[in-house]
Amino acid sequence: ASDVYKRQLQVGDEPVRLPAQLWLAEKPRACEVGERRLGPKDRELFEEAKARELAQFLHQEAMRKVRDASERAQALSSGRVMNSRWVLTWKTIPPEEREQALRKRREEGAQTTISPAGDRKAKARLVIIGFQHPDIGSAKLKTASPVLGQSTRQLMLAHAAWRGWKLESCDASSAFLQSEPTEEENEL
């Protein structure tokens, strides 16, 4: 077998050999942090990162705690409960921002996600196992994510250059949680 073809998929009765390049989704996992391999101090940083992620979900009302045992039983019997998992990563803090990160670490005390050296920050994302969604394949399930396209980005950059504008970047915290509700009528 050629090294180019690393995977094989069965489609009906026919095996289909897939080029290794099609499996790019497996590559990012290499940067994920294995929780079992963490030392006690790093584990504390990731526990705080998890707490912050859950707080964002609760604050944006993307999820809530089950009220009682009957609601839990109803949810489990509905067939609409989906599994989730934590994706843990380290975000590198650039050298020019480390002094500021260390100040923030001192201010936050035990509730910090910044490493003692100030060179990295623990990030935790709670992700739903999407292929388990009960409405997958249904036209009523909206799966599109409005993101900036490459041509739009290039147009914006060209316009900014033409106008002589200075560009800066920003990040919207938990932006995906701040959209209009689309699944509120469907309990998951």
Coordinates of N, CA and C in Angstrom, one line a residue:
A1 N 0.8 -1.2 0.0 CA 0.0 0.0 0.0 C 0.9 1.2 0.0
S2 N 0.4 2.2 -0.7 CA 1.2 3.5 -0.8 C 1.1 4.3 0.5
D3 N 2.1 5.0 0.8 CA 2.1 5.9 2.0 C 1.1 7.0 1.9
V4 N 0.8 7.4 0.7 CA -0.2 8.5 0.4 C -1.6 8.1 1.0
Y5 N -1.9 6.8 0.9 CA -3.3 6.4 1.3 C -3.1 5.7 2.7
K6 N -3.6 6.5 3.7 CA -3.4 6.0 5.1 C -4.7 5.4 5.7
R7 N -5.9 5.7 5.1 CA -7.1 5.3 5.6 C -8.0 4.6 4.6
Q8 N -8.8 3.7 5.1 CA -9.8 3.0 4.2 C -11.1 3.1 4.8
L9 N -12.1 3.4 3.9 CA -13.5 3.6 4.4 C -14.3 2.6 3.6
Q10 N -15.3 2.0 4.2 CA -16.2 1.1 3.5 C -17.4 1.8 3.1
V11 N -17.7 1.9 1.8 CA -18.9 2.5 1.3 C -19.7 1.4 0.5
G12 N -20.8 1.0 1.2 CA -21.5 -0.2 0.6 C -20.6 -1.4 0.6
D13 N -20.5 -2.1 -0.5 CA -19.6 -3.2 -0.6 C -18.2 -2.9 -1.0
E14 N -18.0 -1.6 -1.4 CA -16.7 -1.2 -2.0 C -15.8 -0.5 -0.9
P15 N -14.6 -1.0 -0.8 CA -13.6 -0.2 0.1 C -13.1 1.0 -0.7
V16 N -13.0 2.2 0.0 CA -12.6 3.4 -0.7 C -11.3 3.8 0.1
R17 N -10.2 4.0 -0.7 CA -9.0 4.4 0.0 C -8.9 5.9 -0.1
L18 N -8.7 6.5 1.1 CA -8.7 8.0 1.2 C -7.3 8.5 1.4
P19 N -6.9 9.6 0.7 CA -5.6 10.2 0.9 C -5.4 10.7 2.3
A20 N -4.2 10.6 2.8 CA -3.9 11.1 4.2 C -4.3 12.6 4.4
Q21 N -4.2 13.4 3.3 CA -4.5 14.8 3.4 C -5.9 15.1 3.8
L22 N -6.8 14.2 3.5 CA -8.2 14.4 3.9 C -8.5 14.3 5.4
W23 N -7.5 13.8 6.1 CA -7.7 13.6 7.6 C -7.1 14.7 8.4
L24 N -7.2 15.9 8.0 CA -6.7 17.0 8.7 C -7.3 17.2 10.1
A25 N -8.5 16.8 10.2 CA -9.2 16.9 11.5 C -8.5 16.2 12.6
E26 N -7.7 15.2 12.3 CA -7.0 14.5 13.4 C -5.8 15.3 13.9
K27 N -5.2 16.1 13.1 CA -4.0 16.8 13.4 C -4.1 17.7 14.6
P28 N -5.2 18.6 14.8 CA -5.2 19.5 15.9 C -5.2 18.8 17.3
R29 N -5.6 17.6 17.3 CA -5.7 16.9 18.6 C -4.3 16.8 19.3
A30 N -3.2 16.9 18.5 CA -1.9 16.8 19.0 C -1.6 18.0 20.0
C31 N -2.3 19.1 19.8 CA -2.1 20.3 20.7 C -3.0 20.2 21.9
E32 N -3.9 19.2 21.9 CA -4.8 19.1 23.1 C -4.0 18.6 24.3
V33 N -4.4 19.0 25.5 CA -3.7 18.6 26.7 C -4.4 17.4 27.3
G34 N -3.6 16.4 27.6 CA -4.2 15.2 28.3 C -4.3 15.4 29.7
E35 N -5.5 15.4 30.2 CA -5.8 15.8 31.6 C -5.1 14.9 32.6
R36 N -5.0 13.6 32.2 CA -4.3 12.6 33.2 C -2.9 12.9 33.3
R37 N -2.3 13.6 32.3 CA -0.8 13.8 32.4 C -0.5 15.1 33.1
L38 N -1.5 15.9 33.5 CA -1.2 17.2 34.2 C -0.7 17.0 35.6
G39 N 0.2 17.8 36.0 CA 0.6 17.9 37.4 C -0.5 18.6 38.2
P40 N -0.4 18.6 39.5 CA -1.4 19.2 40.4 C -1.6 20.7 40.1
K41 N -0.5 21.5 39.9 CA -0.6 22.9 39.7 C -1.3 23.2 38.4
D42 N -0.9 22.5 37.3 CA -1.5 22.7 36.0 C -3.0 22.2 36.0
R43 N -3.3 21.2 36.8 CA -4.7 20.7 36.9 C -5.6 21.8 37.5
E44 N -5.0 22.5 38.5 CA -5.8 23.6 39.1 C -6.1 24.7 38.1
L45 N -5.1 25.0 37.2 CA -5.3 26.0 36.2 C -6.4 25.6 35.2
F46 N -6.4 24.3 34.8 CA -7.5 23.9 33.9 C -8.8 23.7 34.6
E47 N -8.9 23.4 35.9 CA -10.1 23.4 36.6 C -10.8 24.8 36.6
E48 N -9.9 25.8 36.8 CA -10.4 27.2 36.7 C -10.9 27.5 35.3
A49 N -10.2 27.1 34.3 CA -10.6 27.4 32.9 C -11.9 26.7 32.6
K50 N -12.1 25.5 33.2 CA -13.4 24.8 33.0 C -14.5 25.6 33.7
A51 N -14.3 26.0 34.9 CA -15.3 26.8 35.6 C -15.7 28.1 34.9
R52 N -14.7 28.7 34.3 CA -15.0 29.9 33.5 C -15.8 29.6 32.3
E53 N -15.5 28.5 31.6 CA -16.3 28.1 30.4 C -17.7 27.8 30.8
L54 N -17.9 27.1 31.9 CA -19.3 26.8 32.3 C -20.0 28.1 32.8
A55 N -19.3 29.0 33.4 CA -19.9 30.2 33.8 C -20.4 31.0 32.6
Q56 N -19.7 31.0 31.5 CA -20.1 31.6 30.2 C -21.4 31.0 29.7
F57 N -21.4 29.7 29.7 CA -22.6 29.0 29.2 C -23.8 29.4 30.0
L58 N -23.7 29.4 31.3 CA -24.8 29.7 32.2 C -25.2 31.2 32.1
H59 N -24.2 32.1 32.0 CA -24.4 33.5 31.9 C -25.2 33.8 30.6
Q60 N -24.8 33.1 29.5 CA -25.5 33.4 28.2 C -26.8 32.5 28.1
E61 N -27.1 31.8 29.1 CA -28.3 30.9 29.2 C -28.3 29.9 28.0
A62 N -27.1 29.4 27.7 CA -27.0 28.4 26.7 C -27.3 27.0 27.3
M63 N -27.2 26.9 28.6 CA -27.6 25.7 29.4 C -28.0 26.1 30.8
R64 N -28.6 25.2 31.5 CA -29.0 25.4 32.9 C -28.9 24.1 33.6
K65 N -28.9 24.2 34.9 CA -28.9 23.0 35.7 C -30.3 22.3 35.7
V66 N -30.3 21.0 35.7 CA -31.6 20.2 35.7 C -32.3 20.6 37.1
R67 N -33.6 20.9 37.0 CA -34.3 21.3 38.3 C -34.5 20.2 39.3
D68 N -34.9 19.0 38.8 CA -35.2 18.0 39.8 C -35.0 16.6 39.1
A69 N -35.3 15.5 39.9 CA -35.1 14.2 39.4 C -36.1 13.9 38.3
S70 N -37.3 14.4 38.3 CA -38.3 14.1 37.3 C -37.9 14.8 35.9
E71 N -37.3 16.0 36.0 CA -36.8 16.6 34.8 C -35.7 15.9 34.2
R72 N -34.8 15.4 35.1 CA -33.7 14.6 34.6 C -34.1 13.3 33.9
A73 N -35.1 12.6 34.5 CA -35.7 11.4 33.9 C -36.3 11.7 32.6
Q74 N -37.0 12.8 32.5 CA -37.7 13.2 31.3 C -36.6 13.4 30.2
A75 N -35.6 14.1 30.5 CA -34.5 14.4 29.6 C -33.9 13.2 29.1
L76 N -33.5 12.2 30.0 CA -32.9 11.0 29.6 C -33.8 10.1 28.7
S77 N -35.1 10.2 28.9 CA -36.0 9.3 28.1 C -36.4 10.0 26.8
S78 N -36.0 11.3 26.7 CA -36.4 12.0 25.4 C -35.6 11.6 24.2
G79 N -34.4 11.0 24.4 CA -33.6 10.7 23.3 C -32.8 12.0 22.8
R80 N -32.9 13.1 23.5 CA -32.3 14.3 23.0 C -31.1 14.7 23.9
V81 N -30.5 13.8 24.7 CA -29.4 14.1 25.5 C -28.1 13.8 24.6
M82 N -27.2 14.7 24.6 CA -26.0 14.6 23.8 C -24.8 14.6 24.7
N83 N -23.8 13.8 24.3 CA -22.6 13.7 25.1 C -21.7 15.0 24.7
S84 N -20.8 15.3 25.6 CA -19.9 16.4 25.4 C -18.5 16.0 25.9
R85 N -17.6 16.8 25.6 CA -16.2 16.5 26.2 C -15.5 17.8 26.3
W86 N -14.4 17.8 27.1 CA -13.6 19.0 27.3 C -12.5 18.9 26.3
V87 N -12.2 20.1 25.7 CA -11.0 20.2 24.9 C -10.1 21.2 25.6
L88 N -9.0 20.7 26.1 CA -8.1 21.5 26.9 C -6.8 21.8 26.1
T89 N -6.4 23.1 26.1 CA -5.2 23.5 25.3 C -4.5 24.6 26.1
W90 N -3.2 24.7 25.8 CA -2.5 25.8 26.3 C -2.4 26.9 25.3
K91 N -2.7 28.2 25.7 CA -2.5 29.3 24.8 C -1.3 30.0 25.2
T92 N -0.3 30.1 24.2 CA 0.9 30.8 24.5 C 0.7 32.3 24.6
I93 N 1.4 32.8 25.6 CA 1.3 34.3 25.9 C 2.6 34.9 25.2
P94 N 2.5 35.8 24.3 CA 3.7 36.4 23.7 C 4.6 37.0 24.7
P95 N 5.9 37.0 24.5 CA 6.9 37.6 25.4 C 6.5 39.0 25.8
E96 N 6.1 39.8 24.9 CA 5.8 41.2 25.2 C 4.5 41.4 26.1
E97 N 3.8 40.4 26.2 CA 2.5 40.4 27.1 C 2.7 39.7 28.4
R98 N 3.9 39.1 28.7 CA 4.0 38.3 29.9 C 4.0 39.1 31.2
E99 N 4.6 40.3 31.1 CA 4.6 41.1 32.3 C 3.2 41.4 32.8
Q100 N 2.3 41.8 31.8 CA 0.9 42.1 32.1 C 0.2 40.8 32.5
A101 N 0.5 39.7 32.0 CA -0.1 38.4 32.4 C 0.3 38.1 33.8
L102 N 1.5 38.3 34.2 CA 1.9 38.0 35.6 C 1.2 38.9 36.6
R103 N 1.0 40.2 36.2 CA 0.2 41.1 37.0 C -1.2 40.6 37.2
K104 N -1.8 40.2 36.1 CA -3.2 39.7 36.1 C -3.2 38.4 37.0
R105 N -2.2 37.5 36.9 CA -2.1 36.3 37.7 C -2.1 36.7 39.2
R106 N -1.3 37.7 39.6 CA -1.3 38.1 41.0 C -2.6 38.7 41.4
E107 N -3.3 39.4 40.6 CA -4.6 40.0 40.9 C -5.7 38.9 41.1
E108 N -5.6 37.9 40.2 CA -6.6 36.8 40.3 C -6.4 35.8 41.4
G109 N -5.2 35.7 41.9 CA -4.9 34.8 43.0 C -5.1 33.3 42.6
A110 N -5.9 32.6 43.4 CA -6.1 31.2 43.1 C -7.0 30.9 41.9
Q111 N -7.8 31.9 41.6 CA -8.7 31.8 40.5 C -8.1 32.2 39.1
T112 N -6.9 31.8 38.9 CA -6.2 32.2 37.6 C -6.1 31.0 36.7
T113 N -5.9 31.3 35.4 CA -5.6 30.3 34.4 C -4.2 30.5 33.8
I114 N -3.5 31.5 34.3 CA -2.2 31.8 33.8 C -1.1 31.0 34.6
S115 N -0.1 30.5 33.8 CA 0.9 29.7 34.4 C 1.8 30.6 35.3
P116 N 2.5 30.0 36.3 CA 3.4 30.8 37.2 C 4.5 31.6 36.4
A117 N 4.9 31.0 35.3 CA 5.9 31.8 34.5 C 5.3 32.9 33.6
G118 N 4.0 32.9 33.5 CA 3.3 33.9 32.7 C 3.5 33.7 31.2
D119 N 3.9 32.5 30.8 CA 4.2 32.2 29.4 C 3.0 31.5 28.7
R120 N 2.0 31.0 29.4 CA 0.9 30.3 28.8 C -0.3 30.4 29.7
K121 N -1.5 30.2 29.0 CA -2.7 30.3 29.7 C -3.5 29.0 29.4
A122 N -4.2 28.4 30.5 CA -5.0 27.3 30.3 C -6.3 27.7 29.6
K123 N -6.7 26.9 28.6 CA -8.0 27.2 27.9 C -8.8 25.9 27.9
A124 N -10.1 26.0 28.2 CA -11.0 24.8 28.3 C -12.2 25.2 27.5
R125 N -12.6 24.3 26.6 CA -13.8 24.4 25.8 C -14.6 23.2 25.9
L126 N -15.9 23.4 26.2 CA -16.9 22.3 26.3 C -17.5 22.1 24.9
V127 N -17.3 21.0 24.3 CA -17.8 20.8 23.0 C -18.8 19.6 23.0
I128 N -19.9 19.8 22.3 CA -20.9 18.8 22.1 C -20.5 17.8 21.0
I129 N -20.7 16.6 21.2 CA -20.4 15.6 20.1 C -21.5 15.8 19.1
G130 N -21.3 16.6 18.1 CA -22.3 17.1 17.1 C -23.0 16.0 16.3
F131 N -22.2 14.9 16.0 CA -22.9 13.9 15.2 C -23.9 13.1 15.9
Q132 N -24.1 13.4 17.2 CA -25.1 12.7 18.0 C -26.4 13.5 18.1
H133 N -26.4 14.7 17.5 CA -27.6 15.6 17.5 C -28.8 14.8 17.0
P134 N -29.9 14.8 17.7 CA -31.1 14.1 17.3 C -31.7 14.6 16.0
D135 N -31.5 15.8 15.6 CA -32.0 16.4 14.4 C -31.1 16.4 13.3
I136 N -29.9 15.7 13.4 CA -28.9 15.8 12.3 C -29.5 15.2 11.0
G137 N -29.3 15.9 9.9 CA -29.8 15.5 8.7 C -31.2 16.1 8.4
S138 N -31.8 16.8 9.4 CA -33.0 17.4 9.2 C -32.8 18.8 8.7
A139 N -33.7 19.3 7.8 CA -33.6 20.6 7.3 C -33.8 21.7 8.3
K140 N -34.5 21.4 9.4 CA -34.7 22.4 10.4 C -33.5 22.6 11.3
L141 N -32.5 21.8 11.3 CA -31.3 22.0 12.1 C -30.3 22.9 11.3
K142 N -30.1 24.1 11.9 CA -29.2 25.0 11.3 C -27.8 24.7 11.7
T143 N -26.9 24.5 10.8 CA -25.5 24.1 11.1 C -24.5 25.1 10.6
A144 N -25.0 26.1 9.8 CA -24.1 27.1 9.3 C -23.6 28.0 10.4
S145 N -22.4 28.4 10.3 CA -21.8 29.3 11.2 C -21.3 30.6 10.5
P146 N -21.9 31.7 10.8 CA -21.5 32.9 10.1 C -20.1 33.4 10.4
V147 N -19.2 33.2 9.5 CA -17.8 33.6 9.7 C -17.3 34.4 8.5
L148 N -16.3 35.1 8.7 CA -15.8 36.0 7.7 C -15.1 35.1 6.6
G149 N -15.5 35.3 5.4 CA -14.9 34.6 4.2 C -13.6 35.2 3.8
Q150 N -12.8 34.4 3.1 CA -11.5 34.9 2.7 C -11.6 36.1 1.8
S151 N -12.5 36.1 0.9 CA -12.7 37.2 -0.1 C -13.1 38.5 0.7
T152 N -14.0 38.3 1.7 CA -14.4 39.5 2.5 C -13.3 40.0 3.3
R153 N -12.5 39.1 3.8 CA -11.3 39.6 4.6 C -10.4 40.4 3.7
Q154 N -10.1 39.8 2.5 CA -9.2 40.5 1.6 C -9.7 41.9 1.2
L155 N -11.0 41.9 0.9 CA -11.7 43.2 0.6 C -11.5 44.2 1.7
M156 N -11.8 43.8 2.9 CA -11.6 44.7 4.1 C -10.2 45.2 4.2
L157 N -9.2 44.3 4.0 CA -7.8 44.7 4.1 C -7.4 45.7 3.0
A158 N -7.9 45.4 1.8 CA -7.6 46.3 0.7 C -8.3 47.7 1.0
H159 N -9.5 47.7 1.5 CA -10.2 49.0 1.7 C -9.4 49.7 2.8
A160 N -9.0 49.0 3.9 CA -8.3 49.7 5.0 C -7.0 50.3 4.5
A161 N -6.3 49.5 3.6 CA -5.0 50.0 3.0 C -5.3 51.3 2.2
W162 N -6.3 51.2 1.3 CA -6.7 52.3 0.5 C -7.0 53.6 1.3
R163 N -7.7 53.4 2.4 CA -8.0 54.5 3.3 C -6.9 54.9 4.2
G164 N -5.8 54.1 4.3 CA -4.7 54.4 5.2 C -5.0 54.1 6.7
W165 N -6.0 53.2 6.9 CA -6.4 52.9 8.3 C -5.4 52.0 9.0
K166 N -5.2 52.2 10.2 CA -4.4 51.3 11.1 C -5.3 50.2 11.6
L167 N -4.9 49.0 11.4 CA -5.8 47.9 11.8 C -5.3 47.3 13.1
E168 N -6.3 46.9 13.9 CA -6.0 46.2 15.2 C -7.0 45.0 15.2
S169 N -6.7 44.1 16.1 CA -7.5 42.9 16.1 C -8.2 42.8 17.5
C170 N -9.3 42.1 17.5 CA -10.0 41.9 18.8 C -10.6 40.5 18.8
D171 N -11.1 40.1 19.9 CA -11.7 38.8 20.0 C -13.0 38.9 20.9
A172 N -14.1 38.4 20.4 CA -15.3 38.5 21.1 C -15.4 37.2 22.0
S173 N -15.4 37.5 23.3 CA -15.4 36.4 24.3 C -16.7 35.5 24.1
S174 N -16.5 34.2 23.9 CA -17.6 33.3 23.8 C -18.7 33.8 22.7
A175 N -18.2 34.3 21.6 CA -19.0 34.9 20.6 C -20.1 33.9 20.1
F176 N -19.9 32.6 20.0 CA -20.9 31.7 19.6 C -22.0 31.6 20.5
L177 N -21.8 31.9 21.8 CA -22.9 31.9 22.8 C -23.8 33.2 22.8
Q178 N -23.3 34.2 22.1 CA -24.0 35.5 22.1 C -24.9 35.7 20.9
S179 N -25.2 34.7 20.2 CA -26.1 34.8 19.0 C -27.6 34.7 19.5
E180 N -28.5 35.0 18.5 CA -29.9 34.8 18.8 C -30.2 33.3 19.0
P181 N -31.0 33.0 20.0 CA -31.4 31.6 20.2 C -32.1 31.0 18.9
T182 N -31.7 29.8 18.6 CA -32.3 29.1 17.4 C -32.9 27.8 17.8
E183 N -32.5 27.2 18.9 CA -32.9 25.9 19.3 C -33.7 25.9 20.6
E184 N -34.2 27.1 21.0 CA -34.9 27.2 22.3 C -36.1 26.3 22.4
E185 N -36.8 26.1 21.3 CA -38.0 25.2 21.4 C -37.6 23.7 21.4
N186 N -36.4 23.4 21.1 CA -35.9 22.0 21.2 C -35.1 21.8 22.4
E187 N -35.6 21.0 23.3 CA -34.8 20.7 24.5 C -33.7 19.7 24.1
L188 N -32.5 20.0 24.5 CA -31.4 19.1 24.3 C -30.7 18.7 25.6

